[in-house]
Amino acid sequence: MSTHPREELDPRSMATWVADHLVSHGHVAYFAGGCVRDRLLGIEPSDFDVVTDARPERIQELFRNAVGVGESFGVMLVRRGGQSVEVATFRSDGVYEDGRHPESVTFSDERSDAARRDFTINAIFEDPATGTLIDYFDGASDLKQRLLRAVGDPLERMREDHLRALRAVRFTARFDLEIDPSTAQAIRSTTGELEGVSRERIGGELRRMLRDPSRTRAMMLLEELGMDAPVLLEATNRSAEQSGLDALGSEERPPIHGLAAWNQDRGGPRTTEHADHLRSALLLSNQEHRELISIFESCLAILDSWTSLGVAGRKRLAVRDAFPVSLELVGVTDPSLAADVSRDLAELRASGLAPDPYLNGNDLIAEDMEPGPRFKSILDAVYDAQLEGRIQDRDAAIALARSLL
Ligand code: ATP
Ligand code: MG
């Protein structure tokens, strides 16, 4: 191992070093999958996968710190210089029994390894030493034509693994592709219930779609391909023309913003019960669930109460984390209200949306007030007075607190 790289490698150098090392010991080694596709698209990949004809035991021999990942699948993780690269032996997948996991793997040749991959654009190998593509299924030409096409018989490939249908949508939206008609047809006819795919995987795929600027296209594709119902576990419902998803713009956003927008476009209820439903359909975290409820509540509060709220109520609403995205979403269905709210906000900001409170509980105790359950309501009332500008300093705050006691 004379070619030890020094510390702090970048991912590409690390993967290249691993492949070189295998080649110098008489093996074949290529980059495979997403990293090849990304390079062809001009995107620098964040992680690299290496495939080789070396068996796991041999990989272990050549890289002493390699550890197995995914047990029975014989994929090894090689670590060095703060980086790690997955090294997989060429293999063909065995029989799919549950619509998701192959029952077994058989080590095999490189063509079979390409053939087991989901889409042609994901089935290209690259020789890291020369940059030459080893492209058994014309993935590079599909990529040039911006076509997403299953490797092999689309129907069979979709039946084997329904997760592929979600991956199809994610790649198509993210890389601005079209789905080849027979692949699209296969998706439509097989993915009915996304059978065999865990809610965790479904939620994970959906989050990745919603986070990306291509979220509108992705959700449209899910609807067109009949996957919205099995993803959300609710009735099919085509999104409205006025799109909350579009309103989120072309930045990455927290997936929950996208979920709230999609729900709005589909005319979904903005209730706690519905947030609970989405939590179990997509395995939302507690934090995501709370954020979703907060967006629902803030949208409703803006729509139903903004005009009747006093200064303190408006300020309290406006400083919520969920407020900015809620206002964006309200702007889609009620642009004139949203414009009024934005104008009001500018005014409210002038006197401070969330100034430090003049008083806290310790201040009340220091003023010899008896601690008790009424502290919170007193402090709230004093803070409201502060937000509304009815009191201007700490002395006035103490006087108000005394009068309320
Ligand atoms: P990204 O990492 O950007 O999501 P990727 O293509 O690298 O895209 P991974 O999930 O990292 O996706 O998988 C790596 C490769 O493994 C894929 O490019 C594909 O060749 C293959 N692969 C992944 N999932 C499947 C699947 N469900 N069916 C068949 N092949 C798959
Ligand atoms: Mg990847």
Short mmCIF file of C-alpha atoms and ligand atoms in Angstrom, two decimals:
data_model
loop_
_atom_site.label_atom_id
_atom_site.label_comp_id
_atom_site.label_asym_id
_atom_site.label_seq_id
_atom_site.Cartn_x
_atom_site.Cartn_y
_atom_site.Cartn_z
CA MET A 1 0.00 0.00 0.00
CA SER A 2 2.57 2.53 -1.10
CA THR A 3 -0.03 4.90 -2.48
CA HIS A 4 -1.53 5.76 0.88
CA PRO A 5 -3.24 9.05 0.45
CA ARG A 6 -2.57 11.64 3.14
CA GLU A 7 -5.36 12.78 5.42
CA GLU A 8 -8.35 14.87 4.36
CA LEU A 9 -9.06 13.44 0.96
CA ASP A 10 -11.88 14.73 -1.15
CA PRO A 11 -14.45 12.05 -2.07
CA ARG A 12 -13.30 11.73 -5.69
CA SER A 13 -9.61 11.27 -4.82
CA MET A 14 -10.52 8.75 -2.19
CA ALA A 15 -12.64 6.69 -4.62
CA THR A 16 -9.97 6.95 -7.30
CA TRP A 17 -7.35 5.75 -4.87
CA VAL A 18 -9.50 2.75 -3.91
CA ALA A 19 -10.05 1.82 -7.57
CA ASP A 20 -6.34 2.26 -8.42
CA HIS A 21 -5.40 0.03 -5.55
CA LEU A 22 -7.71 -2.72 -6.77
CA VAL A 23 -6.44 -2.40 -10.34
CA SER A 24 -2.82 -2.52 -9.27
CA HIS A 25 -3.61 -5.86 -7.66
CA GLY A 26 -5.00 -7.31 -10.85
CA HIS A 27 -8.68 -6.49 -10.46
CA VAL A 28 -11.24 -4.58 -12.47
CA ALA A 29 -12.66 -1.54 -10.69
CA TYR A 30 -15.10 1.09 -11.88
CA PHE A 31 -17.12 3.95 -10.53
CA ALA A 32 -20.81 3.06 -10.73
CA GLY A 33 -24.29 4.47 -10.37
CA GLY A 34 -25.13 7.98 -9.23
CA CYS A 35 -21.57 9.31 -9.27
CA VAL A 36 -21.13 8.52 -12.98
CA ARG A 37 -24.53 9.93 -13.86
CA ASP A 38 -23.85 13.08 -11.86
CA ARG A 39 -20.49 13.70 -13.54
CA LEU A 40 -22.13 13.41 -16.97
CA LEU A 41 -24.66 15.99 -15.82
CA GLY A 42 -21.89 18.29 -14.66
CA ILE A 43 -22.73 17.86 -10.97
CA GLU A 44 -19.89 17.00 -8.59
CA PRO A 45 -21.06 13.84 -6.79
CA SER A 46 -20.99 13.81 -3.02
CA ASP A 47 -20.48 10.09 -2.76
CA PHE A 48 -18.84 7.52 -4.98
CA ASP A 49 -19.57 3.84 -5.38
CA VAL A 50 -16.87 1.50 -6.63
CA VAL A 51 -17.66 -1.87 -8.24
CA THR A 52 -15.12 -4.57 -8.76
CA ASP A 53 -14.61 -8.22 -9.61
CA ALA A 54 -12.78 -8.67 -6.30
CA ARG A 55 -14.78 -10.69 -3.78
CA PRO A 56 -15.46 -9.30 -0.29
CA GLU A 57 -12.70 -11.45 1.28
CA ARG A 58 -10.24 -10.09 -1.24
CA ILE A 59 -11.37 -6.51 -0.61
CA GLN A 60 -10.84 -7.13 3.08
CA GLU A 61 -7.33 -8.38 2.31
CA LEU A 62 -6.45 -5.34 0.21
CA PHE A 63 -7.98 -2.80 2.58
CA ARG A 64 -7.40 -3.98 6.10
CA ASN A 65 -9.87 -1.61 7.71
CA ALA A 66 -12.72 -2.44 5.33
CA VAL A 67 -15.95 -3.39 7.06
CA GLY A 68 -18.97 -5.18 5.64
CA VAL A 69 -22.19 -3.22 5.20
CA GLY A 70 -25.60 -4.71 4.69
CA GLU A 71 -24.37 -8.13 5.86
CA SER A 72 -25.54 -10.66 3.29
CA PHE A 73 -25.02 -8.35 0.32
CA GLY A 74 -21.26 -8.37 0.50
CA VAL A 75 -20.72 -4.63 0.14
CA MET A 76 -17.59 -3.38 1.85
CA LEU A 77 -16.95 0.04 3.27
CA VAL A 78 -13.37 1.22 2.83
CA ARG A 79 -12.33 4.10 5.08
CA ARG A 80 -9.37 6.43 4.94
CA GLY A 81 -8.51 10.05 5.49
CA GLY A 82 -11.94 10.90 6.92
CA GLN A 83 -13.70 9.49 3.85
CA SER A 84 -15.38 6.23 3.09
CA VAL A 85 -16.28 4.54 -0.16
CA GLU A 86 -18.59 1.60 -0.73
CA VAL A 87 -16.95 -1.15 -2.71
CA ALA A 88 -19.30 -3.78 -4.11
CA THR A 89 -18.51 -6.97 -5.92
CA PHE A 90 -20.17 -7.36 -9.34
CA ARG A 91 -23.36 -9.26 -8.72
CA SER A 92 -26.77 -10.07 -10.01
CA ASP A 93 -29.73 -9.87 -7.70
CA GLY A 94 -31.66 -13.00 -6.89
CA VAL A 95 -35.40 -13.51 -6.80
CA TYR A 96 -37.58 -10.71 -5.47
CA GLU A 97 -40.21 -12.21 -3.21
CA ASP A 98 -41.68 -9.30 -1.31
CA GLY A 99 -41.58 -6.61 -3.97
CA ARG A 100 -38.60 -5.06 -2.33
CA HIS A 101 -35.65 -7.20 -1.28
CA PRO A 102 -33.87 -9.69 -3.44
CA GLU A 103 -33.81 -13.04 -1.67
CA SER A 104 -30.18 -13.62 -2.46
CA VAL A 105 -27.19 -12.19 -4.30
CA THR A 106 -24.97 -14.02 -6.67
CA PHE A 107 -21.56 -12.63 -7.53
CA SER A 108 -21.30 -12.34 -11.25
CA ASP A 109 -19.88 -10.35 -14.14
CA GLU A 110 -20.04 -6.65 -14.81
CA ARG A 111 -22.81 -6.86 -17.38
CA SER A 112 -25.15 -8.61 -14.92
CA ASP A 113 -24.28 -5.99 -12.36
CA ALA A 114 -25.34 -3.27 -14.79
CA ALA A 115 -28.47 -5.24 -15.63
CA ARG A 116 -29.68 -5.38 -12.01
CA ARG A 117 -29.65 -1.57 -11.74
CA ASP A 118 -32.91 0.35 -11.96
CA PHE A 119 -32.51 2.91 -14.76
CA THR A 120 -30.14 3.15 -17.70
CA ILE A 121 -28.77 6.47 -16.44
CA ASN A 122 -27.85 4.70 -13.18
CA ALA A 123 -26.27 1.70 -14.89
CA ILE A 124 -23.19 3.34 -16.41
CA PHE A 125 -19.71 2.39 -15.23
CA GLU A 126 -16.69 4.65 -15.52
CA ASP A 127 -13.07 3.65 -15.57
CA PRO A 128 -11.60 6.16 -13.11
CA ALA A 129 -8.14 5.97 -14.67
CA THR A 130 -9.26 7.02 -18.15
CA GLY A 131 -12.79 8.39 -17.74
CA THR A 132 -13.97 5.79 -20.29
CA LEU A 133 -17.62 4.78 -19.93
CA ILE A 134 -18.69 1.15 -19.84
CA ASP A 135 -22.30 1.59 -20.79
CA TYR A 136 -24.19 -1.65 -21.52
CA PHE A 137 -27.65 -0.07 -21.68
CA ASP A 138 -27.01 3.22 -23.47
CA GLY A 139 -27.47 5.28 -20.36
CA ALA A 140 -25.27 8.09 -21.63
CA SER A 141 -27.35 8.52 -24.75
CA ASP A 142 -30.58 8.44 -22.68
CA LEU A 143 -29.10 11.06 -20.42
CA LYS A 144 -28.28 13.24 -23.42
CA GLN A 145 -31.87 12.84 -24.65
CA ARG A 146 -33.02 13.43 -21.08
CA LEU A 147 -34.83 10.16 -20.93
CA LEU A 148 -35.47 8.00 -17.87
CA ARG A 149 -35.73 4.40 -18.96
CA ALA A 150 -35.77 1.18 -16.97
CA VAL A 151 -33.00 -1.31 -17.55
CA GLY A 152 -34.54 -4.37 -19.19
CA ASP A 153 -38.26 -5.10 -19.15
CA PRO A 154 -39.91 -2.15 -17.39
CA LEU A 155 -42.88 -4.11 -16.11
CA GLU A 156 -40.72 -6.79 -14.58
CA ARG A 157 -38.37 -4.23 -13.02
CA MET A 158 -41.23 -2.27 -11.45
CA ARG A 159 -42.88 -5.45 -10.16
CA GLU A 160 -39.62 -6.51 -8.53
CA ASP A 161 -39.30 -3.34 -6.52
CA HIS A 162 -41.93 -0.64 -6.15
CA LEU A 163 -39.45 1.77 -4.63
CA ARG A 164 -38.12 2.19 -8.17
CA ALA A 165 -41.30 4.03 -9.11
CA LEU A 166 -40.57 6.68 -6.49
CA ARG A 167 -36.94 6.85 -7.54
CA ALA A 168 -38.11 7.30 -11.13
CA VAL A 169 -40.11 10.35 -10.15
CA ARG A 170 -37.31 11.78 -8.05
CA PHE A 171 -34.69 11.46 -10.80
CA THR A 172 -37.06 12.65 -13.53
CA ALA A 173 -37.98 15.81 -11.64
CA ARG A 174 -34.54 16.53 -10.25
CA PHE A 175 -32.69 16.13 -13.58
CA ASP A 176 -35.50 17.49 -15.74
CA LEU A 177 -36.07 14.29 -17.72
CA GLU A 178 -39.03 12.66 -19.42
CA ILE A 179 -40.05 9.15 -18.48
CA ASP A 180 -39.87 6.74 -21.38
CA PRO A 181 -43.47 5.78 -22.27
CA SER A 182 -43.15 2.07 -21.57
CA THR A 183 -41.45 2.75 -18.25
CA ALA A 184 -44.21 5.23 -17.36
CA GLN A 185 -46.81 2.66 -18.35
CA ALA A 186 -45.14 0.04 -16.18
CA ILE A 187 -45.16 2.41 -13.22
CA ARG A 188 -48.85 3.19 -13.70
CA SER A 189 -49.81 -0.43 -13.86
CA THR A 190 -47.77 -1.74 -10.94
CA THR A 191 -47.27 0.68 -8.12
CA GLY A 192 -50.88 0.70 -6.89
CA GLU A 193 -50.16 0.32 -3.22
CA LEU A 194 -46.39 0.70 -3.26
CA GLU A 195 -46.55 -2.78 -1.86
CA GLY A 196 -43.52 -3.98 0.05
CA VAL A 197 -42.05 -0.49 0.44
CA SER A 198 -41.80 0.65 4.05
CA ARG A 199 -43.45 3.90 5.11
CA GLU A 200 -39.97 4.99 6.15
CA ARG A 201 -38.60 4.61 2.62
CA ILE A 202 -41.67 6.30 1.14
CA GLY A 203 -41.35 9.22 3.55
CA GLY A 204 -37.63 9.43 2.81
CA GLU A 205 -38.12 9.56 -0.94
CA LEU A 206 -40.91 12.12 -0.64
CA ARG A 207 -38.77 14.35 1.57
CA ARG A 208 -35.98 14.30 -0.99
CA MET A 209 -38.44 15.32 -3.71
CA LEU A 210 -40.03 18.07 -1.62
CA ARG A 211 -36.71 19.53 -0.52
CA ASP A 212 -35.50 19.99 -4.10
CA PRO A 213 -36.44 23.00 -6.25
CA SER A 214 -38.02 20.54 -8.69
CA ARG A 215 -40.77 19.76 -6.14
CA THR A 216 -43.68 20.96 -8.28
CA ARG A 217 -42.75 18.70 -11.17
CA ALA A 218 -42.19 15.79 -8.80
CA MET A 219 -45.62 16.12 -7.17
CA MET A 220 -47.28 16.51 -10.59
CA LEU A 221 -45.59 13.30 -11.70
CA LEU A 222 -46.70 11.47 -8.57
CA GLU A 223 -50.26 12.54 -9.33
CA GLU A 224 -50.05 11.69 -13.03
CA LEU A 225 -48.64 8.27 -12.30
CA GLY A 226 -51.24 7.52 -9.64
CA MET A 227 -48.79 7.49 -6.77
CA ASP A 228 -50.15 10.37 -4.71
CA ALA A 229 -52.75 8.17 -3.03
CA PRO A 230 -50.44 5.35 -1.97
CA VAL A 231 -47.79 7.84 -0.84
CA LEU A 232 -50.14 9.95 1.28
CA LEU A 233 -52.59 7.14 2.09
CA GLU A 234 -55.47 9.33 1.09
CA ALA A 235 -57.82 9.61 -1.87
CA THR A 236 -56.43 10.74 -5.20
CA ASN A 237 -56.84 14.44 -5.62
CA ARG A 238 -55.31 16.49 -8.40
CA SER A 239 -53.58 19.68 -7.34
CA ALA A 240 -55.17 23.05 -7.94
CA GLU A 241 -53.93 25.36 -10.69
CA GLN A 242 -52.82 28.07 -8.26
CA SER A 243 -49.85 26.31 -6.88
CA GLY A 244 -48.52 26.62 -3.36
CA LEU A 245 -45.66 24.39 -4.49
CA ASP A 246 -44.64 26.97 -7.09
CA ALA A 247 -44.83 29.71 -4.49
CA LEU A 248 -41.95 28.08 -2.61
CA GLY A 249 -39.63 29.20 -5.41
CA SER A 250 -36.48 27.64 -6.73
CA GLU A 251 -34.49 27.16 -3.55
CA GLU A 252 -34.07 24.09 -1.42
CA ARG A 253 -36.67 24.21 1.33
CA PRO A 254 -37.43 22.12 4.39
CA PRO A 255 -39.54 19.21 3.14
CA ILE A 256 -42.34 20.17 5.52
CA HIS A 257 -42.84 23.44 3.64
CA GLY A 258 -43.33 21.41 0.50
CA LEU A 259 -45.68 19.02 2.25
CA ALA A 260 -47.84 21.86 3.57
CA ALA A 261 -47.90 23.43 0.10
CA TRP A 262 -48.82 20.19 -1.61
CA ASN A 263 -51.55 19.60 0.94
CA GLN A 264 -52.93 23.06 0.26
CA ASP A 265 -52.86 22.51 -3.51
CA ARG A 266 -54.75 19.27 -3.05
CA GLY A 267 -57.35 20.96 -0.89
CA GLY A 268 -56.36 18.86 2.12
CA PRO A 269 -57.64 19.90 5.54
CA ARG A 270 -55.39 21.96 7.81
CA THR A 271 -56.25 20.13 10.97
CA THR A 272 -54.28 18.41 13.70
CA GLU A 273 -55.99 15.15 12.78
CA HIS A 274 -54.72 15.46 9.24
CA ALA A 275 -51.21 16.26 10.46
CA ASP A 276 -51.44 13.11 12.60
CA HIS A 277 -52.46 11.15 9.52
CA LEU A 278 -49.52 12.48 7.51
CA ARG A 279 -47.20 11.72 10.39
CA SER A 280 -48.10 8.06 10.25
CA ALA A 281 -48.23 7.87 6.45
CA LEU A 282 -44.75 9.37 6.05
CA LEU A 283 -43.26 8.65 9.47
CA LEU A 284 -42.72 12.33 10.18
CA SER A 285 -40.51 13.11 13.16
CA ASN A 286 -42.06 14.84 16.16
CA GLN A 287 -40.36 18.03 15.10
CA GLU A 288 -41.70 17.80 11.54
CA HIS A 289 -45.16 17.01 12.87
CA ARG A 290 -45.04 20.07 15.14
CA GLU A 291 -43.86 22.27 12.25
CA LEU A 292 -46.65 21.02 10.03
CA ILE A 293 -49.30 21.76 12.67
CA SER A 294 -47.77 25.17 13.24
CA ILE A 295 -47.96 25.98 9.51
CA PHE A 296 -51.57 24.80 9.38
CA GLU A 297 -52.47 26.91 12.44
CA SER A 298 -50.61 29.96 11.21
CA CYS A 299 -52.27 29.82 7.79
CA LEU A 300 -55.68 29.58 9.41
CA ALA A 301 -54.86 32.35 11.87
CA ILE A 302 -53.77 34.69 9.07
CA LEU A 303 -56.84 33.85 6.97
CA ASP A 304 -59.41 33.98 9.76
CA SER A 305 -58.04 36.42 12.32
CA TRP A 306 -55.36 38.76 11.01
CA THR A 307 -57.75 41.62 10.32
CA SER A 308 -59.40 41.34 13.74
CA LEU A 309 -56.19 40.80 15.76
CA GLY A 310 -54.71 43.58 17.85
CA VAL A 311 -51.09 44.66 17.67
CA ALA A 312 -49.91 42.16 20.30
CA GLY A 313 -51.75 39.26 18.67
CA ARG A 314 -50.29 40.12 15.26
CA LYS A 315 -46.78 40.37 16.65
CA ARG A 316 -47.08 37.06 18.47
CA LEU A 317 -48.26 35.41 15.25
CA ALA A 318 -45.62 37.10 13.10
CA VAL A 319 -42.69 35.87 15.18
CA ARG A 320 -43.67 32.21 14.87
CA ASP A 321 -41.18 30.13 12.88
CA ALA A 322 -44.03 28.97 10.67
CA PHE A 323 -45.22 32.49 9.83
CA PRO A 324 -43.13 33.34 6.73
CA VAL A 325 -44.00 30.13 4.87
CA SER A 326 -47.62 30.40 6.01
CA LEU A 327 -47.83 33.89 4.56
CA GLU A 328 -46.35 32.63 1.28
CA LEU A 329 -49.03 29.93 1.16
CA VAL A 330 -51.85 32.32 2.03
CA GLY A 331 -50.56 34.55 -0.76
CA VAL A 332 -51.44 31.85 -3.27
CA THR A 333 -55.14 31.71 -2.47
CA ASP A 334 -55.62 35.20 -1.06
CA PRO A 335 -53.04 37.55 -2.58
CA SER A 336 -54.75 40.75 -1.46
CA LEU A 337 -54.88 39.64 2.18
CA ALA A 338 -51.21 38.61 1.97
CA ALA A 339 -50.32 42.03 0.58
CA ASP A 340 -52.18 43.72 3.44
CA VAL A 341 -50.42 41.52 5.97
CA SER A 342 -47.01 42.35 4.47
CA ARG A 343 -47.80 46.06 4.69
CA ASP A 344 -48.95 45.71 8.32
CA LEU A 345 -45.79 43.78 9.11
CA ALA A 346 -43.53 46.57 7.97
CA GLU A 347 -45.31 48.86 10.42
CA LEU A 348 -45.20 46.32 13.25
CA ARG A 349 -41.48 45.83 12.76
CA ALA A 350 -40.85 49.51 13.40
CA SER A 351 -41.80 49.03 17.07
CA GLY A 352 -40.10 45.62 17.37
CA LEU A 353 -41.78 42.28 16.65
CA ALA A 354 -40.18 40.38 19.49
CA PRO A 355 -38.45 42.77 21.94
CA ASP A 356 -36.90 41.30 25.10
CA PRO A 357 -39.64 41.30 27.74
CA TYR A 358 -39.34 43.98 30.42
CA LEU A 359 -40.26 41.38 33.03
CA ASN A 360 -39.80 37.71 33.77
CA GLY A 361 -40.87 35.49 36.66
CA ASN A 362 -37.74 36.25 38.69
CA ASP A 363 -38.45 39.97 38.42
CA LEU A 364 -41.90 39.41 39.92
CA ILE A 365 -40.39 37.41 42.78
CA ALA A 366 -37.77 40.10 43.34
CA GLU A 367 -40.66 42.56 43.60
CA ASP A 368 -41.99 40.41 46.47
CA MET A 369 -44.87 39.04 44.52
CA GLU A 370 -46.03 35.61 45.62
CA PRO A 371 -45.10 32.96 42.93
CA GLY A 372 -48.16 31.16 41.71
CA PRO A 373 -50.17 29.88 38.78
CA ARG A 374 -51.17 33.42 37.82
CA PHE A 375 -47.59 34.42 37.05
CA LYS A 376 -47.82 33.28 33.45
CA SER A 377 -51.04 35.10 32.65
CA ILE A 378 -49.71 38.25 34.31
CA LEU A 379 -46.44 38.07 32.38
CA ASP A 380 -48.39 37.46 29.16
CA ALA A 381 -50.59 40.48 29.79
CA VAL A 382 -47.57 42.66 30.59
CA TYR A 383 -45.78 41.47 27.44
CA ASP A 384 -48.91 42.19 25.37
CA ALA A 385 -48.91 45.72 26.77
CA GLN A 386 -45.24 46.03 25.84
CA LEU A 387 -45.85 44.75 22.29
CA GLU A 388 -48.71 47.19 21.89
CA GLY A 389 -46.62 50.07 23.15
CA ARG A 390 -48.95 50.76 26.10
CA ILE A 391 -45.99 50.58 28.47
CA GLN A 392 -42.58 52.00 27.63
CA ASP A 393 -40.26 50.80 30.39
CA ARG A 394 -39.64 48.39 33.21
CA ASP A 395 -41.19 50.58 35.92
CA ALA A 396 -44.43 50.79 33.98
CA ALA A 397 -44.28 47.02 33.54
CA ILE A 398 -43.92 46.46 37.29
CA ALA A 399 -46.76 48.85 38.02
CA LEU A 400 -48.97 47.01 35.56
CA ALA A 401 -48.04 43.63 37.05
CA ARG A 402 -48.91 44.90 40.56
CA SER A 403 -52.25 46.21 39.41
CA LEU A 404 -53.06 42.84 37.83
CA LEU A 405 -52.13 40.84 40.92
P1 ATP B 1 -28.62 9.49 -5.31
O1 ATP B 1 -27.58 8.94 -4.37
O2 ATP B 1 -28.30 10.80 -5.90
O3 ATP B 1 -29.99 9.37 -4.78
P2 ATP B 1 -27.99 7.12 -6.76
O4 ATP B 1 -28.31 6.71 -8.16
O5 ATP B 1 -26.56 7.14 -6.36
O6 ATP B 1 -28.67 8.52 -6.57
P3 ATP B 1 -28.32 5.25 -4.63
O7 ATP B 1 -29.56 4.95 -3.84
O8 ATP B 1 -27.16 5.84 -3.95
O9 ATP B 1 -28.82 6.18 -5.83
O10 ATP B 1 -27.95 3.90 -5.35
C1 ATP B 1 -26.74 3.72 -6.06
C2 ATP B 1 -26.99 2.87 -7.31
O11 ATP B 1 -27.55 1.60 -6.95
C3 ATP B 1 -28.00 3.47 -8.27
O12 ATP B 1 -27.41 4.40 -9.14
C4 ATP B 1 -28.51 2.23 -8.99
O13 ATP B 1 -27.62 1.82 -9.99
C5 ATP B 1 -28.52 1.21 -7.90
N1 ATP B 1 -29.83 1.14 -7.20
C6 ATP B 1 -30.21 1.82 -6.10
N2 ATP B 1 -31.45 1.50 -5.73
C7 ATP B 1 -31.88 0.59 -6.63
C8 ATP B 1 -33.10 -0.13 -6.79
N3 ATP B 1 -34.11 0.06 -5.95
N4 ATP B 1 -33.19 -1.00 -7.83
C9 ATP B 1 -32.15 -1.19 -8.67
N5 ATP B 1 -30.99 -0.54 -8.57
C10 ATP B 1 -30.84 0.34 -7.56
MG MG B 2 -25.87 7.58 -4.35
#
